[in-house]
Short mmCIF file of C-alpha atoms in Angstrom, two decimals:
data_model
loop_
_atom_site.label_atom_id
_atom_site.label_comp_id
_atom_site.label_asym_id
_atom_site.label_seq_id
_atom_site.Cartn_x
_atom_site.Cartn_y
_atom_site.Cartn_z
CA UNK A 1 18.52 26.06 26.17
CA UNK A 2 19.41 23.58 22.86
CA UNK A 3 16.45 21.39 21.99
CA UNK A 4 17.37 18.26 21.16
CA UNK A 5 13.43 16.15 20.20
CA UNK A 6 10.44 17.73 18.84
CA UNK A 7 7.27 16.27 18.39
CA UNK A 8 5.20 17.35 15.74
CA UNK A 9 1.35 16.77 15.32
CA UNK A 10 0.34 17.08 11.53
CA UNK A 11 -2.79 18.54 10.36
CA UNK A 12 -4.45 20.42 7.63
CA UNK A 13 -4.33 24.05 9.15
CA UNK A 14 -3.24 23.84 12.64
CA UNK A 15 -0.12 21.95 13.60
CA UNK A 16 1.33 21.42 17.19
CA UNK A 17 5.13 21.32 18.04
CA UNK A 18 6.27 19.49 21.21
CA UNK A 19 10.30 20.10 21.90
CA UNK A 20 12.08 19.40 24.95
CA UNK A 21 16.11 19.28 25.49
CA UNK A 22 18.21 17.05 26.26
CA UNK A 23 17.32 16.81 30.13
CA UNK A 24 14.26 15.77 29.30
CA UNK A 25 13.00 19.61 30.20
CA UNK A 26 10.22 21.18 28.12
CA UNK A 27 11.07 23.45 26.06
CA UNK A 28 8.26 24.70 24.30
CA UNK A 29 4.49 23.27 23.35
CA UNK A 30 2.77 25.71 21.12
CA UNK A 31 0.45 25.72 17.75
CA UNK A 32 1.63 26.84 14.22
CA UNK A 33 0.10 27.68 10.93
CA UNK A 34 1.10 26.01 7.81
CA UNK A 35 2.40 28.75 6.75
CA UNK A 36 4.41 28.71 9.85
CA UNK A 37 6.00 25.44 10.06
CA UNK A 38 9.30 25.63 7.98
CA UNK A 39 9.96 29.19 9.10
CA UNK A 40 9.52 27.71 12.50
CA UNK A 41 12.06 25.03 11.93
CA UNK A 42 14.65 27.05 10.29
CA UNK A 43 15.20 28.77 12.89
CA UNK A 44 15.90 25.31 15.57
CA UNK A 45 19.20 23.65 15.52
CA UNK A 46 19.41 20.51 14.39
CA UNK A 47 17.68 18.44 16.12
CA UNK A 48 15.75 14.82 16.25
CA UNK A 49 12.32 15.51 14.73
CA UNK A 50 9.40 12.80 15.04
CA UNK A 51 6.38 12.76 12.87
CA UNK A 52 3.39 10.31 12.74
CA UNK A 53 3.68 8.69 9.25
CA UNK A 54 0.78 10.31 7.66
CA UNK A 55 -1.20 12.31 5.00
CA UNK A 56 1.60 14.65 3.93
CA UNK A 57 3.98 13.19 6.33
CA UNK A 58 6.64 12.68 3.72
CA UNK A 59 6.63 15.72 1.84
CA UNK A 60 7.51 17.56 5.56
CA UNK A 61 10.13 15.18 6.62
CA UNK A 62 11.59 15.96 3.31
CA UNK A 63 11.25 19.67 3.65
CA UNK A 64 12.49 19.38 7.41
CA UNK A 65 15.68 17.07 5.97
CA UNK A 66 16.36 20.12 4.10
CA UNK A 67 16.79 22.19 6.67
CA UNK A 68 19.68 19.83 8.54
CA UNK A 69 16.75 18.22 11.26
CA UNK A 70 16.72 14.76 11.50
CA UNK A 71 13.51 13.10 10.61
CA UNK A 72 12.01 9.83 11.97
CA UNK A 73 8.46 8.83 10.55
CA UNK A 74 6.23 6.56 12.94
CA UNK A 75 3.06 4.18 12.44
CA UNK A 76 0.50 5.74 13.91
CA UNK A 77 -0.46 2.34 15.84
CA UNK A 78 2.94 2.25 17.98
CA UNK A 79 2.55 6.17 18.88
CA UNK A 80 -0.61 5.23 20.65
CA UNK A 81 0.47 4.05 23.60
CA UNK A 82 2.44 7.16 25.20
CA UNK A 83 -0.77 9.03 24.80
CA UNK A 84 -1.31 9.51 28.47
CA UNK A 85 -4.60 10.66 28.93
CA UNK A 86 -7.13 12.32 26.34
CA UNK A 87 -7.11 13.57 22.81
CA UNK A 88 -5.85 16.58 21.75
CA UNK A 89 -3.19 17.97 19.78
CA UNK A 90 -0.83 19.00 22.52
CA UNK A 91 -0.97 15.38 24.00
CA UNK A 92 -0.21 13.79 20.71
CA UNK A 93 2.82 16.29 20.00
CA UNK A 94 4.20 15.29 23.52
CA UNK A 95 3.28 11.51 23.16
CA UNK A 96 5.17 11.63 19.60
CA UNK A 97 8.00 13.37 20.87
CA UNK A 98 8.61 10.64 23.75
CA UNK A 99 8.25 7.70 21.52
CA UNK A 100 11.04 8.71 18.40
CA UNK A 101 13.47 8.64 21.31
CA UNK A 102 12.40 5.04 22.23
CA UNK A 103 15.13 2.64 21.12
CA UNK A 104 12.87 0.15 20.14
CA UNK A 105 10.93 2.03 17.96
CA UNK A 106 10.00 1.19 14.48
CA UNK A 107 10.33 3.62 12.01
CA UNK A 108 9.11 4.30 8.31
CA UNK A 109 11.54 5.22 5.65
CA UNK A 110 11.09 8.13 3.64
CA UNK A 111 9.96 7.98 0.52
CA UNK A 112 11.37 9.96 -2.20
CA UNK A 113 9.29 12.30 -5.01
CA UNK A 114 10.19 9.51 -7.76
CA UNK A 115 8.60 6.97 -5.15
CA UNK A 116 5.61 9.36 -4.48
CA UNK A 117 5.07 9.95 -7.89
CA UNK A 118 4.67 6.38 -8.57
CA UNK A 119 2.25 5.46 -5.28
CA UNK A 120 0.22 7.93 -7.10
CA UNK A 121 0.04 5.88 -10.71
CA UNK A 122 -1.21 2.73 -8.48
CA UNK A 123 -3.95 4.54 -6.08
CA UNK A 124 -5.29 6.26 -9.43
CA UNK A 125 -5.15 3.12 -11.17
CA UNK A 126 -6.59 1.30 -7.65
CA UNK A 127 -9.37 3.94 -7.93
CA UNK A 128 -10.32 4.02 -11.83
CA UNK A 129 -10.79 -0.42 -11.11
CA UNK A 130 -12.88 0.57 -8.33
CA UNK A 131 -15.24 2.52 -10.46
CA UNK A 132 -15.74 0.29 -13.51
CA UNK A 133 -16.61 -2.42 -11.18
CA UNK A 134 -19.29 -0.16 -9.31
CA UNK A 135 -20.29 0.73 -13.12
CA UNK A 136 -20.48 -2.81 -14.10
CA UNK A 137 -22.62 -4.04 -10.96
CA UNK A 138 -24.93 -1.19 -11.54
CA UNK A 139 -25.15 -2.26 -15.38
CA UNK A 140 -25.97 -6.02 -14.51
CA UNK A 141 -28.36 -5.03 -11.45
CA UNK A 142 -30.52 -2.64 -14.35
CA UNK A 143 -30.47 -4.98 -17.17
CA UNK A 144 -31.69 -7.51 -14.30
CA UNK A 145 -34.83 -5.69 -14.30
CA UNK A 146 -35.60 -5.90 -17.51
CA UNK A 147 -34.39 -10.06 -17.87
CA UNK A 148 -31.15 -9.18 -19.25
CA UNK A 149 -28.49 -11.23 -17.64
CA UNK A 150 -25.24 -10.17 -18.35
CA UNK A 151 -22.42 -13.09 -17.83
CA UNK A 152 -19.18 -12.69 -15.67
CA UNK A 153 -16.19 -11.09 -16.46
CA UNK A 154 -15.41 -7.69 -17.23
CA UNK A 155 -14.77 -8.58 -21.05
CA UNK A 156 -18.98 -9.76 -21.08
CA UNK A 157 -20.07 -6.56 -19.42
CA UNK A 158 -17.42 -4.36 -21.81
CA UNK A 159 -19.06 -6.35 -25.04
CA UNK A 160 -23.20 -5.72 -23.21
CA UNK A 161 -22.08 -1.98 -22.97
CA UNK A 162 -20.96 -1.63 -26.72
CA UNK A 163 -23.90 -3.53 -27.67
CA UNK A 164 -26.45 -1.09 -25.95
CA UNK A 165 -23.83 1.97 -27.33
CA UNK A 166 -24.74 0.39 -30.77
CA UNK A 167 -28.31 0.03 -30.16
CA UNK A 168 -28.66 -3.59 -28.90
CA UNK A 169 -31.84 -4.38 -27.10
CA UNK A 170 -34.40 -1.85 -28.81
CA UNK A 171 -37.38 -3.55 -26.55
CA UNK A 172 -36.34 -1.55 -23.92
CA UNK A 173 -38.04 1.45 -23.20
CA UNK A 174 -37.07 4.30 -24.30
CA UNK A 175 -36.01 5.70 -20.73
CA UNK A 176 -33.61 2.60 -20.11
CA UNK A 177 -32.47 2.66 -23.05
CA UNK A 178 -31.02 6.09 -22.33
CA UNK A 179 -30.17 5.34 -18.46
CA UNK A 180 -28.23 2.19 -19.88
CA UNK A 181 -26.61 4.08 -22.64
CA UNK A 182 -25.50 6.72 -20.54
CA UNK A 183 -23.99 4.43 -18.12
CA UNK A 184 -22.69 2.64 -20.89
CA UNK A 185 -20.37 4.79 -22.23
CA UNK A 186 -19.22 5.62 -18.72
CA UNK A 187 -17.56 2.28 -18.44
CA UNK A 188 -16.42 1.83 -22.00
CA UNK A 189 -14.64 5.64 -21.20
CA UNK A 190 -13.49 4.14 -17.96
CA UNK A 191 -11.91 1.04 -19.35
CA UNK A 192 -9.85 2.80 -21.95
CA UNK A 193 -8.29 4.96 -19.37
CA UNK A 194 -7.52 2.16 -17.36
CA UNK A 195 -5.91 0.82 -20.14
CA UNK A 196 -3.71 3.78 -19.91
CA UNK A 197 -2.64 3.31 -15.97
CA UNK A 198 -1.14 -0.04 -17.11
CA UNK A 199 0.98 0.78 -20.31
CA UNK A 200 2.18 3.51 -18.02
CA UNK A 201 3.02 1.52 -15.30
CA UNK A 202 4.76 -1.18 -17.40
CA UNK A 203 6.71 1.39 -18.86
CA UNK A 204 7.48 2.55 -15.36
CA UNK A 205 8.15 -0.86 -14.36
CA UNK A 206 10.95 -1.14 -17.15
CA UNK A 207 13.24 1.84 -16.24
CA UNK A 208 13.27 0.81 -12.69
CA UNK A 209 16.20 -1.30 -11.49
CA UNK A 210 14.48 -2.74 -8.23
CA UNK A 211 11.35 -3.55 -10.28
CA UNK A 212 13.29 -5.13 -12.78
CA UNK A 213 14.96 -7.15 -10.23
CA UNK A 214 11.20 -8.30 -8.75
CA UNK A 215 10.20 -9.70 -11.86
CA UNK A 216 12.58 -12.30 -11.94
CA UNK A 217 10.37 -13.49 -9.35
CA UNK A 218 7.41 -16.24 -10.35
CA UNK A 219 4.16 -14.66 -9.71
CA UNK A 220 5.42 -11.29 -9.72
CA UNK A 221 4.31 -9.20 -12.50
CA UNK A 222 4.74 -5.47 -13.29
CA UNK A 223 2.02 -4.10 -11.62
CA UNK A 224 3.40 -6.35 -8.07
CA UNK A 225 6.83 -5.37 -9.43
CA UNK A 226 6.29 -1.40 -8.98
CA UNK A 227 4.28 -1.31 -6.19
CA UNK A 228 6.65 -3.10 -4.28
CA UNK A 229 9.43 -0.79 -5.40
CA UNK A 230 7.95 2.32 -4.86
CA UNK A 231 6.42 1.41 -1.39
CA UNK A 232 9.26 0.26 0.12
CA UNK A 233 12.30 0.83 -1.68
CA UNK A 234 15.78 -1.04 -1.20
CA UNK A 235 13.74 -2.76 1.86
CA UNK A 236 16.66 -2.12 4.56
CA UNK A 237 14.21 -0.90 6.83
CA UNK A 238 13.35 -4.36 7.53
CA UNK A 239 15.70 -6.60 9.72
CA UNK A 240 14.70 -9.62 8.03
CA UNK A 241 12.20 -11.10 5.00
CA UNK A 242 9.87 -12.30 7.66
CA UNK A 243 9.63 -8.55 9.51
CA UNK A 244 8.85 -7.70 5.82
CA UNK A 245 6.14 -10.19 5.89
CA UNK A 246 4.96 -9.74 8.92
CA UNK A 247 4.68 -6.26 8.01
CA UNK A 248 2.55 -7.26 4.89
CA UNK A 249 0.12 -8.91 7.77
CA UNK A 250 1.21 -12.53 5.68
CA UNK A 251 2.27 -13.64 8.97
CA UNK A 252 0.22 -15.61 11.73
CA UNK A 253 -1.21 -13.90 14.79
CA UNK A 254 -0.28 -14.85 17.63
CA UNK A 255 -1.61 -15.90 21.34
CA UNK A 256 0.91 -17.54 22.71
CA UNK A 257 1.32 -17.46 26.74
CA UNK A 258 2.61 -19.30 29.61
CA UNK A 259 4.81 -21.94 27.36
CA UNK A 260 2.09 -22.55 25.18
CA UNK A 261 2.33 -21.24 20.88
CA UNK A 262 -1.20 -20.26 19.50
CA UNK A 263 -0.74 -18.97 16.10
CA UNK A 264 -4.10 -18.41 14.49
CA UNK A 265 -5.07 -16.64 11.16
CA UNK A 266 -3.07 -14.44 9.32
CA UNK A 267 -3.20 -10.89 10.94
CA UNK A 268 -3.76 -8.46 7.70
CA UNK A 269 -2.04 -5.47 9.06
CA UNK A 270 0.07 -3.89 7.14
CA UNK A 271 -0.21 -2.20 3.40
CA UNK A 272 -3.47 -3.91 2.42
CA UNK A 273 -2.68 -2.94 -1.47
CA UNK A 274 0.36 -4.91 -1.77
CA UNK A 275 -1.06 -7.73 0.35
CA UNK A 276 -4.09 -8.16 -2.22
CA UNK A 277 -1.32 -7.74 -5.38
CA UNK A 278 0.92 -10.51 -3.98
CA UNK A 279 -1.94 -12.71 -3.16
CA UNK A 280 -3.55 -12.56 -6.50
CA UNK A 281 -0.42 -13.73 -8.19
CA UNK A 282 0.38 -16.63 -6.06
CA UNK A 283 -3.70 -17.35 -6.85
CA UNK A 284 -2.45 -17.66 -10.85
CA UNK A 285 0.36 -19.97 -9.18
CA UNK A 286 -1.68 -21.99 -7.74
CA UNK A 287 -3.99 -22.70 -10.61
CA UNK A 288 -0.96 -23.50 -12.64
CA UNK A 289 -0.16 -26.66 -10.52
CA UNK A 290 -3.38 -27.69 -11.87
CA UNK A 291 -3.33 -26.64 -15.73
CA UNK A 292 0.66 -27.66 -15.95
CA UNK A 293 2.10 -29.53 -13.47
CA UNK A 294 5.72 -29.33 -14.70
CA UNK A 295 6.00 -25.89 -14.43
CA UNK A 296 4.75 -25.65 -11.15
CA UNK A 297 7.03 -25.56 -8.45
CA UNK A 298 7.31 -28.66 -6.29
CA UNK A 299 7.25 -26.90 -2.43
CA UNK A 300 3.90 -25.56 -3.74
CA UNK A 301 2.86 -28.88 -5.36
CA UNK A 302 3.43 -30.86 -2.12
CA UNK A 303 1.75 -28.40 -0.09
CA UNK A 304 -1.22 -28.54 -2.16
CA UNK A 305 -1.52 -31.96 -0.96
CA UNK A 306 -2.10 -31.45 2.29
CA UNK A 307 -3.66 -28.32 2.98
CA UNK A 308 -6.49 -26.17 1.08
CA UNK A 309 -5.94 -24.20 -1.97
CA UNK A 310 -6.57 -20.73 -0.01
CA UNK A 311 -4.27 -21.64 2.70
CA UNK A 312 -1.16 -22.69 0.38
CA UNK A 313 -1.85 -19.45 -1.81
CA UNK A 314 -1.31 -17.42 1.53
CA UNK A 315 1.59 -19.35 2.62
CA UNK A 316 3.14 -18.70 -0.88
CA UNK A 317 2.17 -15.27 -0.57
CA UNK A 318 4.48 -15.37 2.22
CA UNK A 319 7.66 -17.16 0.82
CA UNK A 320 7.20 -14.67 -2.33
CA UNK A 321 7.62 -11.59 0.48
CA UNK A 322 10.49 -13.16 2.02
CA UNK A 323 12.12 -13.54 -1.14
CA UNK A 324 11.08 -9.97 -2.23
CA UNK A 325 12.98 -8.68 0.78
CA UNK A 326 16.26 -10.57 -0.20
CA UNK A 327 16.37 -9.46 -3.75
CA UNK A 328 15.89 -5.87 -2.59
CA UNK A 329 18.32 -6.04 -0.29
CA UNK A 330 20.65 -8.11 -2.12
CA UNK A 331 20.25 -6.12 -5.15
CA UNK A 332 20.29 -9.36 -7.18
CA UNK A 333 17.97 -11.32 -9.52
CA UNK A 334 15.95 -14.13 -7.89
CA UNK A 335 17.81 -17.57 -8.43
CA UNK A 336 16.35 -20.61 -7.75
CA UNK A 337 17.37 -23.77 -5.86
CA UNK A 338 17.91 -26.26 -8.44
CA UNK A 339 18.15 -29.95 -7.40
#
């Protein structure tokens, strides 16, 4: 009896494998240990493996690649519906295993070690901004208490922290003093290694060819650049820049029925990480139609006229994804149209 799809649950201890052949016939539905899994697999013919893309999802479908199966990652969100009734592990196996053989699934690429490695540079580096800004809002909300207002902008609350490092402020008490100080030196810590995420990921940004190719891009920066490249690669998994955007959540929601189009806001699926990097450096693009209007670019220049500031940074944030997607794929630097 040759199996020919498996379904496989993921999970921390306990996984669930769902195979049936090529009759559609069940062939087996059964738990396994971690320890379990690629002894498991080595020991099935090739076959067409599905996996919900995941925690850890990667690393197996590379291990499984190994081993001559053929791996196909799926959102989470589009396995949903051939759940058929409950929750448990056995169900999801089975409901996974039905919908890799769906032709019009959508699937996730793979991602490499390199690419991995990289993801891992920008959710540490997402996670040490995260921090300092809880540090600095907790700074501002003490000195509050005491009348201390400490102005915007990470540089002011960076220069406050020294100050109270130094000894700034001595008619404090003594106990807030210390609370402060202590806190203090948190952040100032905090922002040096931060510092550190982004010479590393510059350098990063530098030695790879697709990142390289971003930049050419206005708006994009390093940070954008790398992301972008490590997420989703040479982009072929997308049929088109505006799947890619769509994808991104850039892309209007729609309710369209009977004849009638209803597009209404933007639908923010997707990666939200890259979303927020594209965003904020179409924002800078923006305010440069402002502060030099002969650099800016004229599409985004006569949009400005006629729609809000937020709106046009979206819909930029959108052309820049498209674009993305064709350099990737192209494996060329960005040109522009020149009149």
């Amino acid at each position: 009896m040759q199996v020919t799809t498996v379904g496989l649950d993921l999970a921390k201890t306990i996984f669930h494998v769902h195979g049936v052949t090529e009759d559609g016939e069940v062939a087996f539905s059964r738990s396994l240990r971690r320890s379990q899994v690629l002894r498991f697999f080595d020991r099935l013919a090739p076959c067409l493996v599905g996996v919900e893309a995941c925690a850890s999802s990667h690393y197996r479908a590379r291990e499984l690649s190994k081993l001559g199966h053929t791996v196909r990652l799926m959102p989470p969100m589009y396995v949903k519906p051939y759940v058929k009734r409950g929750k448990s592990d056995a169900v999801d196996a089975e409901a996974i295993c039905e919908a890799v053989t769906r032709p019009t699934m959508r699937f996730v690429e793979t991602k490499s070690e390199e690419q991995q490695a990289l993801l891992s540079l920008h959710r540490a580096r997402d996670f040490v901004v995260r921090q300092r800004t809880q540090l600095i809002n907790m700074l501002r909300s003490l000195a509050a208490e005491f009348g201390i207002v400490i102005a915007r902008g990470v540089a002011r609350a960076i220069d406050f922290a020294n100050g109270i490092i130094e000894g700034d402020h001595p008619e404090l008490p003594e106990l807030a003093q210390d609370v402060l100080r202590v806190l203090s030196r948190q952040l100032v810590d905090l922002h040096n290694r931060l510092g550190w995420y982004e010479i590393t990921m510059r350098i990063q940004a530098r030695l790879s060819r697709q990142a390289q190719l971003l930049q050419t891009i206005p708006g994009v920066g390093p940070v954008t650049a790398s992301a972008v490249a490590a997420t989703i690669g040479s982009g072929h998994q997308f049929r088109s820049g505006r799947e890619f955007a769509a994808w991104l959540g850039l892309t209007p929601r729609n309710h369209s029925s009977g004849g009638k189009e209803r597009l209404g806001k933007i639908t923010k699926m997707g990666d939200r990480y890259l979303r927020q990097l594209i965003v904020v450096g179409m924002t800078s693009r923006v305010r440069q139609v402002a502060n030099h209007p002969e650099r800016a670019d004229p599409w985004l220049a006569d949009l400005l006229q006629r729609k809000p500031a937020r709106l046009a940074t979206v819909a930029m944030a959108n052309k820049t994804a498209r674009i993305m997607w064709a350099v990737l794929t192209k494996n060329e630097p960005y040109r522009p149209h020149t009149a």
